Amino acid sequence: MSNDDDLFNQDGLADEWASALAEQAEPVELESFEEPKPSGLTEDERQKLDSILDIPVTISMEVGRSNISIRNLLQLNQGSVVELDRVAGEPLDVMVNGTLIAHGEVVVVNEKFGIRLTDVISQTERIKKLK
């Protein structure tokens, strides 16, 4: 595949994501982390905070959970069904490094899964959970 083909596919994918996002009921404005400057921080502390904001994290979507015994875990094989603690249609949990930050619903764009955020936990609440 040539670079021109890559650009065409990326543009097409971007267009499909844009149209999927346009289907949202309300436009979503992302908050800038810089707006609510924590008061009482020295310039050195602010610089340290800025460097932390560039650290990559792992984001995952959790459909549900289940507790099973090791005996049952070892008996799982192809075709096994594990019942989860969620009702069908219930929002997924969006986790960052194991911390809940939002809820969302599954969308499919260009034959790939994505998630549309339906409820985002406030920045203040997320920071409190980190402590």
Short mmCIF file of N, CA and C in Angstrom, two decimals:
data_model
loop_
_atom_site.label_atom_id
_atom_site.label_comp_id
_atom_site.label_asym_id
_atom_site.label_seq_id
_atom_site.Cartn_x
_atom_site.Cartn_y
_atom_site.Cartn_z
N MET A 1 0.86 -1.19 0.00
CA MET A 1 0.00 0.00 0.00
C MET A 1 0.90 1.24 0.00
N SER A 2 0.59 2.20 -0.84
CA SER A 2 1.41 3.40 -0.95
C SER A 2 1.04 4.40 0.13
N ASN A 3 1.87 5.43 0.25
CA ASN A 3 1.58 6.49 1.22
C ASN A 3 0.29 7.21 0.87
N ASP A 4 0.00 7.35 -0.44
CA ASP A 4 -1.24 8.01 -0.86
C ASP A 4 -2.45 7.21 -0.39
N ASP A 5 -2.36 5.86 -0.50
CA ASP A 5 -3.46 5.01 -0.02
C ASP A 5 -3.64 5.16 1.48
N ASP A 6 -2.53 5.22 2.23
CA ASP A 6 -2.61 5.40 3.68
C ASP A 6 -3.31 6.71 4.02
N LEU A 7 -2.95 7.79 3.31
CA LEU A 7 -3.57 9.08 3.57
C LEU A 7 -5.05 9.04 3.26
N PHE A 8 -5.42 8.37 2.15
CA PHE A 8 -6.83 8.28 1.77
C PHE A 8 -7.61 7.52 2.85
N ASN A 9 -7.07 6.38 3.32
CA ASN A 9 -7.75 5.59 4.34
C ASN A 9 -7.86 6.35 5.65
N GLN A 10 -6.82 7.10 6.02
CA GLN A 10 -6.87 7.88 7.25
C GLN A 10 -7.90 8.99 7.14
N ASP A 11 -7.97 9.64 5.99
CA ASP A 11 -8.96 10.68 5.79
C ASP A 11 -10.36 10.10 5.85
N GLY A 12 -10.57 8.93 5.23
CA GLY A 12 -11.87 8.28 5.26
C GLY A 12 -12.25 7.88 6.67
N LEU A 13 -11.29 7.37 7.43
CA LEU A 13 -11.54 6.99 8.82
C LEU A 13 -11.87 8.21 9.66
N ALA A 14 -11.14 9.29 9.44
CA ALA A 14 -11.42 10.53 10.17
C ALA A 14 -12.81 11.05 9.85
N ASP A 15 -13.21 10.94 8.58
CA ASP A 15 -14.55 11.39 8.19
C ASP A 15 -15.63 10.54 8.86
N GLU A 16 -15.41 9.22 8.94
CA GLU A 16 -16.40 8.36 9.58
C GLU A 16 -16.50 8.64 11.07
N TRP A 17 -15.37 8.86 11.73
CA TRP A 17 -15.40 9.20 13.17
C TRP A 17 -16.10 10.54 13.36
N ALA A 18 -15.83 11.49 12.48
CA ALA A 18 -16.46 12.80 12.60
C ALA A 18 -17.97 12.68 12.45
N SER A 19 -18.43 11.87 11.50
CA SER A 19 -19.87 11.72 11.33
C SER A 19 -20.49 10.98 12.52
N ALA A 20 -19.78 10.01 13.10
CA ALA A 20 -20.30 9.30 14.28
C ALA A 20 -20.40 10.25 15.46
N LEU A 21 -19.42 11.10 15.62
CA LEU A 21 -19.45 12.06 16.72
C LEU A 21 -20.52 13.12 16.50
N ALA A 22 -20.79 13.45 15.24
CA ALA A 22 -21.81 14.45 14.93
C ALA A 22 -23.20 13.95 15.29
N GLU A 23 -23.37 12.62 15.40
CA GLU A 23 -24.67 12.05 15.75
C GLU A 23 -25.03 12.27 17.22
N GLN A 24 -24.08 12.69 18.01
CA GLN A 24 -24.36 12.92 19.43
C GLN A 24 -25.47 13.94 19.59
N ALA A 25 -26.27 13.77 20.65
CA ALA A 25 -27.40 14.67 20.90
C ALA A 25 -26.91 16.08 21.21
N GLU A 26 -25.87 16.20 22.01
CA GLU A 26 -25.36 17.52 22.39
C GLU A 26 -23.88 17.59 22.01
N PRO A 27 -23.43 18.74 21.58
CA PRO A 27 -21.99 18.86 21.34
C PRO A 27 -21.24 18.80 22.67
N VAL A 28 -20.09 18.15 22.63
CA VAL A 28 -19.30 18.01 23.85
C VAL A 28 -18.08 18.91 23.74
N GLU A 29 -17.87 19.72 24.75
CA GLU A 29 -16.68 20.54 24.79
C GLU A 29 -15.74 19.95 25.82
N LEU A 30 -14.52 19.63 25.40
CA LEU A 30 -13.56 19.08 26.32
C LEU A 30 -13.00 20.18 27.20
N GLU A 31 -12.94 19.88 28.49
CA GLU A 31 -12.39 20.87 29.42
C GLU A 31 -10.87 20.87 29.30
N SER A 32 -10.30 22.01 29.41
CA SER A 32 -8.85 22.11 29.45
C SER A 32 -8.41 21.96 30.88
N PHE A 33 -7.39 21.14 31.11
CA PHE A 33 -6.92 20.93 32.47
C PHE A 33 -6.30 22.21 33.02
N GLU A 34 -5.88 23.09 32.13
CA GLU A 34 -5.21 24.31 32.55
C GLU A 34 -6.16 25.33 33.15
N GLU A 35 -7.46 25.26 32.83
CA GLU A 35 -8.40 26.25 33.35
C GLU A 35 -8.48 26.26 34.87
N PRO A 36 -8.78 25.11 35.52
CA PRO A 36 -8.87 25.15 36.97
C PRO A 36 -7.49 25.00 37.61
N LYS A 37 -6.68 26.05 37.55
CA LYS A 37 -5.34 26.01 38.14
C LYS A 37 -5.45 25.78 39.63
N PRO A 38 -4.77 24.74 40.12
CA PRO A 38 -4.79 24.51 41.56
C PRO A 38 -4.17 25.71 42.29
N SER A 39 -4.89 26.23 43.25
CA SER A 39 -4.38 27.39 43.96
C SER A 39 -3.34 26.95 44.99
N GLY A 40 -2.45 27.85 45.31
CA GLY A 40 -1.46 27.57 46.34
C GLY A 40 -0.25 26.79 45.85
N LEU A 41 -0.09 26.61 44.54
CA LEU A 41 1.07 25.89 44.03
C LEU A 41 2.18 26.86 43.66
N THR A 42 3.40 26.48 43.96
CA THR A 42 4.54 27.28 43.55
C THR A 42 4.79 27.05 42.07
N GLU A 43 5.62 27.86 41.47
CA GLU A 43 5.95 27.70 40.05
C GLU A 43 6.62 26.35 39.82
N ASP A 44 7.48 25.92 40.75
CA ASP A 44 8.15 24.62 40.63
C ASP A 44 7.13 23.48 40.66
N GLU A 45 6.15 23.58 41.54
CA GLU A 45 5.11 22.56 41.63
C GLU A 45 4.26 22.53 40.35
N ARG A 46 4.00 23.69 39.79
CA ARG A 46 3.23 23.75 38.54
C ARG A 46 4.01 23.12 37.39
N GLN A 47 5.33 23.33 37.35
CA GLN A 47 6.15 22.72 36.31
C GLN A 47 6.15 21.20 36.45
N LYS A 48 6.21 20.72 37.69
CA LYS A 48 6.16 19.28 37.92
C LYS A 48 4.81 18.72 37.48
N LEU A 49 3.74 19.43 37.78
CA LEU A 49 2.41 19.01 37.37
C LEU A 49 2.31 18.97 35.85
N ASP A 50 2.86 19.98 35.17
CA ASP A 50 2.84 20.00 33.71
C ASP A 50 3.57 18.80 33.13
N SER A 51 4.69 18.39 33.73
CA SER A 51 5.43 17.24 33.21
C SER A 51 4.65 15.95 33.44
N ILE A 52 3.87 15.88 34.50
CA ILE A 52 3.05 14.70 34.78
C ILE A 52 1.95 14.56 33.73
N LEU A 53 1.44 15.68 33.24
CA LEU A 53 0.32 15.64 32.30
C LEU A 53 0.69 15.00 30.96
N ASP A 54 1.99 14.86 30.66
CA ASP A 54 2.43 14.25 29.41
C ASP A 54 2.74 12.76 29.54
N ILE A 55 2.55 12.17 30.72
CA ILE A 55 2.83 10.75 30.93
C ILE A 55 1.74 9.92 30.26
N PRO A 56 2.12 8.93 29.45
CA PRO A 56 1.11 8.09 28.82
C PRO A 56 0.46 7.15 29.85
N VAL A 57 -0.83 6.89 29.69
CA VAL A 57 -1.57 5.99 30.57
C VAL A 57 -2.33 4.98 29.73
N THR A 58 -2.78 3.89 30.35
CA THR A 58 -3.55 2.88 29.65
C THR A 58 -5.03 3.12 29.91
N ILE A 59 -5.79 3.23 28.82
CA ILE A 59 -7.24 3.42 28.94
C ILE A 59 -7.90 2.11 28.50
N SER A 60 -8.88 1.66 29.27
CA SER A 60 -9.58 0.42 28.93
C SER A 60 -11.07 0.60 29.17
N MET A 61 -11.85 -0.21 28.48
CA MET A 61 -13.30 -0.18 28.62
C MET A 61 -13.71 -1.50 29.25
N GLU A 62 -14.47 -1.42 30.32
CA GLU A 62 -14.86 -2.63 31.04
C GLU A 62 -16.35 -2.91 30.82
N VAL A 63 -16.63 -4.08 30.25
CA VAL A 63 -18.00 -4.49 29.99
C VAL A 63 -18.67 -4.93 31.28
N GLY A 64 -17.94 -5.63 32.12
CA GLY A 64 -18.48 -6.12 33.38
C GLY A 64 -17.47 -7.01 34.07
N ARG A 65 -17.85 -7.53 35.25
CA ARG A 65 -16.97 -8.39 36.02
C ARG A 65 -17.73 -9.61 36.49
N SER A 66 -16.95 -10.61 36.88
CA SER A 66 -17.54 -11.82 37.45
C SER A 66 -16.51 -12.44 38.37
N ASN A 67 -16.96 -13.00 39.48
CA ASN A 67 -16.09 -13.74 40.39
C ASN A 67 -16.34 -15.22 40.20
N ILE A 68 -15.28 -15.96 39.88
CA ILE A 68 -15.41 -17.41 39.74
C ILE A 68 -14.25 -18.06 40.48
N SER A 69 -14.42 -19.32 40.81
CA SER A 69 -13.36 -20.05 41.50
C SER A 69 -12.27 -20.44 40.50
N ILE A 70 -11.12 -20.73 41.03
CA ILE A 70 -10.02 -21.18 40.17
C ILE A 70 -10.40 -22.47 39.46
N ARG A 71 -11.14 -23.35 40.15
CA ARG A 71 -11.59 -24.61 39.55
C ARG A 71 -12.42 -24.32 38.29
N ASN A 72 -13.37 -23.38 38.41
CA ASN A 72 -14.20 -23.03 37.24
C ASN A 72 -13.39 -22.31 36.18
N LEU A 73 -12.43 -21.49 36.59
CA LEU A 73 -11.57 -20.79 35.63
C LEU A 73 -10.79 -21.79 34.78
N LEU A 74 -10.28 -22.84 35.42
CA LEU A 74 -9.50 -23.84 34.69
C LEU A 74 -10.36 -24.68 33.75
N GLN A 75 -11.68 -24.72 33.99
CA GLN A 75 -12.58 -25.50 33.15
C GLN A 75 -13.07 -24.71 31.94
N LEU A 76 -12.77 -23.41 31.87
CA LEU A 76 -13.20 -22.61 30.73
C LEU A 76 -12.48 -23.06 29.47
N ASN A 77 -13.22 -23.11 28.38
CA ASN A 77 -12.62 -23.42 27.09
C ASN A 77 -13.40 -22.69 26.01
N GLN A 78 -13.01 -22.89 24.78
CA GLN A 78 -13.67 -22.21 23.68
C GLN A 78 -15.16 -22.51 23.70
N GLY A 79 -15.98 -21.46 23.64
CA GLY A 79 -17.42 -21.61 23.66
C GLY A 79 -18.03 -21.45 25.05
N SER A 80 -17.19 -21.41 26.09
CA SER A 80 -17.71 -21.21 27.44
C SER A 80 -18.30 -19.81 27.56
N VAL A 81 -19.31 -19.67 28.41
CA VAL A 81 -19.96 -18.39 28.63
C VAL A 81 -19.77 -18.02 30.09
N VAL A 82 -19.30 -16.80 30.33
CA VAL A 82 -19.13 -16.30 31.69
C VAL A 82 -20.15 -15.19 31.89
N GLU A 83 -21.00 -15.34 32.88
CA GLU A 83 -22.02 -14.33 33.16
C GLU A 83 -21.37 -13.16 33.87
N LEU A 84 -21.69 -11.95 33.41
CA LEU A 84 -21.12 -10.74 33.99
C LEU A 84 -22.13 -10.07 34.91
N ASP A 85 -21.66 -9.11 35.67
CA ASP A 85 -22.51 -8.42 36.65
C ASP A 85 -23.29 -7.25 36.07
N ARG A 86 -23.39 -7.17 34.76
CA ARG A 86 -24.08 -6.06 34.10
C ARG A 86 -25.27 -6.54 33.31
N VAL A 87 -26.25 -5.66 33.18
CA VAL A 87 -27.42 -5.92 32.35
C VAL A 87 -27.07 -5.48 30.92
N ALA A 88 -27.57 -6.20 29.94
CA ALA A 88 -27.33 -5.82 28.54
C ALA A 88 -27.82 -4.40 28.30
N GLY A 89 -27.03 -3.61 27.61
CA GLY A 89 -27.39 -2.22 27.31
C GLY A 89 -26.91 -1.23 28.35
N GLU A 90 -26.41 -1.72 29.48
CA GLU A 90 -25.89 -0.83 30.52
C GLU A 90 -24.58 -0.21 30.03
N PRO A 91 -24.29 1.05 30.41
CA PRO A 91 -23.05 1.67 29.93
C PRO A 91 -21.79 0.95 30.39
N LEU A 92 -20.76 1.04 29.57
CA LEU A 92 -19.46 0.48 29.92
C LEU A 92 -18.73 1.44 30.84
N ASP A 93 -17.80 0.90 31.64
CA ASP A 93 -16.93 1.74 32.45
C ASP A 93 -15.67 2.06 31.65
N VAL A 94 -15.27 3.30 31.65
CA VAL A 94 -14.02 3.72 31.01
C VAL A 94 -13.01 3.90 32.13
N MET A 95 -11.96 3.09 32.09
CA MET A 95 -10.96 3.08 33.16
C MET A 95 -9.62 3.58 32.62
N VAL A 96 -8.92 4.34 33.45
CA VAL A 96 -7.56 4.75 33.14
C VAL A 96 -6.69 4.25 34.28
N ASN A 97 -5.78 3.34 33.94
CA ASN A 97 -4.92 2.70 34.94
C ASN A 97 -5.74 2.17 36.11
N GLY A 98 -6.91 1.59 35.81
CA GLY A 98 -7.73 0.98 36.84
C GLY A 98 -8.66 1.93 37.58
N THR A 99 -8.66 3.21 37.23
CA THR A 99 -9.51 4.20 37.90
C THR A 99 -10.65 4.60 36.97
N LEU A 100 -11.88 4.53 37.48
CA LEU A 100 -13.05 4.90 36.69
C LEU A 100 -13.03 6.39 36.38
N ILE A 101 -13.14 6.75 35.09
CA ILE A 101 -13.16 8.17 34.72
C ILE A 101 -14.42 8.55 33.96
N ALA A 102 -15.13 7.54 33.39
CA ALA A 102 -16.32 7.86 32.59
C ALA A 102 -17.14 6.60 32.34
N HIS A 103 -18.31 6.81 31.76
CA HIS A 103 -19.17 5.73 31.27
C HIS A 103 -19.43 6.00 29.80
N GLY A 104 -19.69 4.95 29.04
CA GLY A 104 -19.92 5.16 27.62
C GLY A 104 -20.64 4.00 26.97
N GLU A 105 -20.92 4.18 25.69
CA GLU A 105 -21.60 3.15 24.91
C GLU A 105 -20.74 2.79 23.71
N VAL A 106 -20.86 1.54 23.29
CA VAL A 106 -20.05 1.04 22.17
C VAL A 106 -20.59 1.58 20.86
N VAL A 107 -19.68 2.00 19.99
CA VAL A 107 -20.00 2.40 18.62
C VAL A 107 -19.07 1.64 17.68
N VAL A 108 -19.49 1.48 16.45
CA VAL A 108 -18.65 0.83 15.45
C VAL A 108 -18.43 1.82 14.33
N VAL A 109 -17.16 2.06 14.01
CA VAL A 109 -16.80 2.97 12.94
C VAL A 109 -15.76 2.28 12.08
N ASN A 110 -16.07 2.15 10.81
CA ASN A 110 -15.14 1.53 9.86
C ASN A 110 -14.71 0.14 10.34
N GLU A 111 -15.67 -0.64 10.82
CA GLU A 111 -15.47 -2.00 11.28
C GLU A 111 -14.55 -2.10 12.50
N LYS A 112 -14.39 -1.01 13.25
CA LYS A 112 -13.60 -1.03 14.48
C LYS A 112 -14.47 -0.53 15.61
N PHE A 113 -14.26 -1.08 16.80
CA PHE A 113 -15.02 -0.64 17.96
C PHE A 113 -14.48 0.68 18.48
N GLY A 114 -15.35 1.47 19.01
CA GLY A 114 -15.00 2.70 19.69
C GLY A 114 -15.97 2.87 20.84
N ILE A 115 -15.84 3.95 21.57
CA ILE A 115 -16.76 4.22 22.67
C ILE A 115 -17.14 5.67 22.64
N ARG A 116 -18.42 5.92 22.79
CA ARG A 116 -18.94 7.29 22.89
C ARG A 116 -19.18 7.54 24.37
N LEU A 117 -18.51 8.54 24.90
CA LEU A 117 -18.65 8.85 26.32
C LEU A 117 -20.02 9.45 26.59
N THR A 118 -20.72 8.90 27.57
CA THR A 118 -22.05 9.38 27.91
C THR A 118 -22.06 10.13 29.23
N ASP A 119 -21.09 9.86 30.10
CA ASP A 119 -21.02 10.50 31.41
C ASP A 119 -19.56 10.52 31.84
N VAL A 120 -19.01 11.70 32.03
CA VAL A 120 -17.61 11.83 32.42
C VAL A 120 -17.54 12.33 33.85
N ILE A 121 -16.73 11.66 34.65
CA ILE A 121 -16.54 12.07 36.04
C ILE A 121 -15.73 13.36 36.02
N SER A 122 -16.10 14.32 36.86
CA SER A 122 -15.44 15.63 36.85
C SER A 122 -13.95 15.49 37.18
N GLN A 123 -13.18 16.45 36.71
CA GLN A 123 -11.74 16.44 36.96
C GLN A 123 -11.45 16.46 38.45
N THR A 124 -12.22 17.21 39.20
CA THR A 124 -12.01 17.29 40.64
C THR A 124 -12.20 15.92 41.29
N GLU A 125 -13.26 15.22 40.92
CA GLU A 125 -13.51 13.88 41.47
C GLU A 125 -12.41 12.90 41.06
N ARG A 126 -11.95 13.00 39.80
CA ARG A 126 -10.87 12.10 39.34
C ARG A 126 -9.60 12.34 40.12
N ILE A 127 -9.27 13.60 40.39
CA ILE A 127 -8.05 13.91 41.14
C ILE A 127 -8.18 13.41 42.56
N LYS A 128 -9.36 13.54 43.16
CA LYS A 128 -9.58 13.04 44.53
C LYS A 128 -9.36 11.53 44.60
N LYS A 129 -9.78 10.80 43.55
CA LYS A 129 -9.60 9.34 43.54
C LYS A 129 -8.15 8.93 43.44
N LEU A 130 -7.30 9.80 42.89
CA LEU A 130 -5.89 9.49 42.75
C LEU A 130 -5.14 9.55 44.07
N LYS A 131 -5.68 10.31 45.02
CA LYS A 131 -4.98 10.48 46.29
C LYS A 131 -5.07 9.27 47.17
#
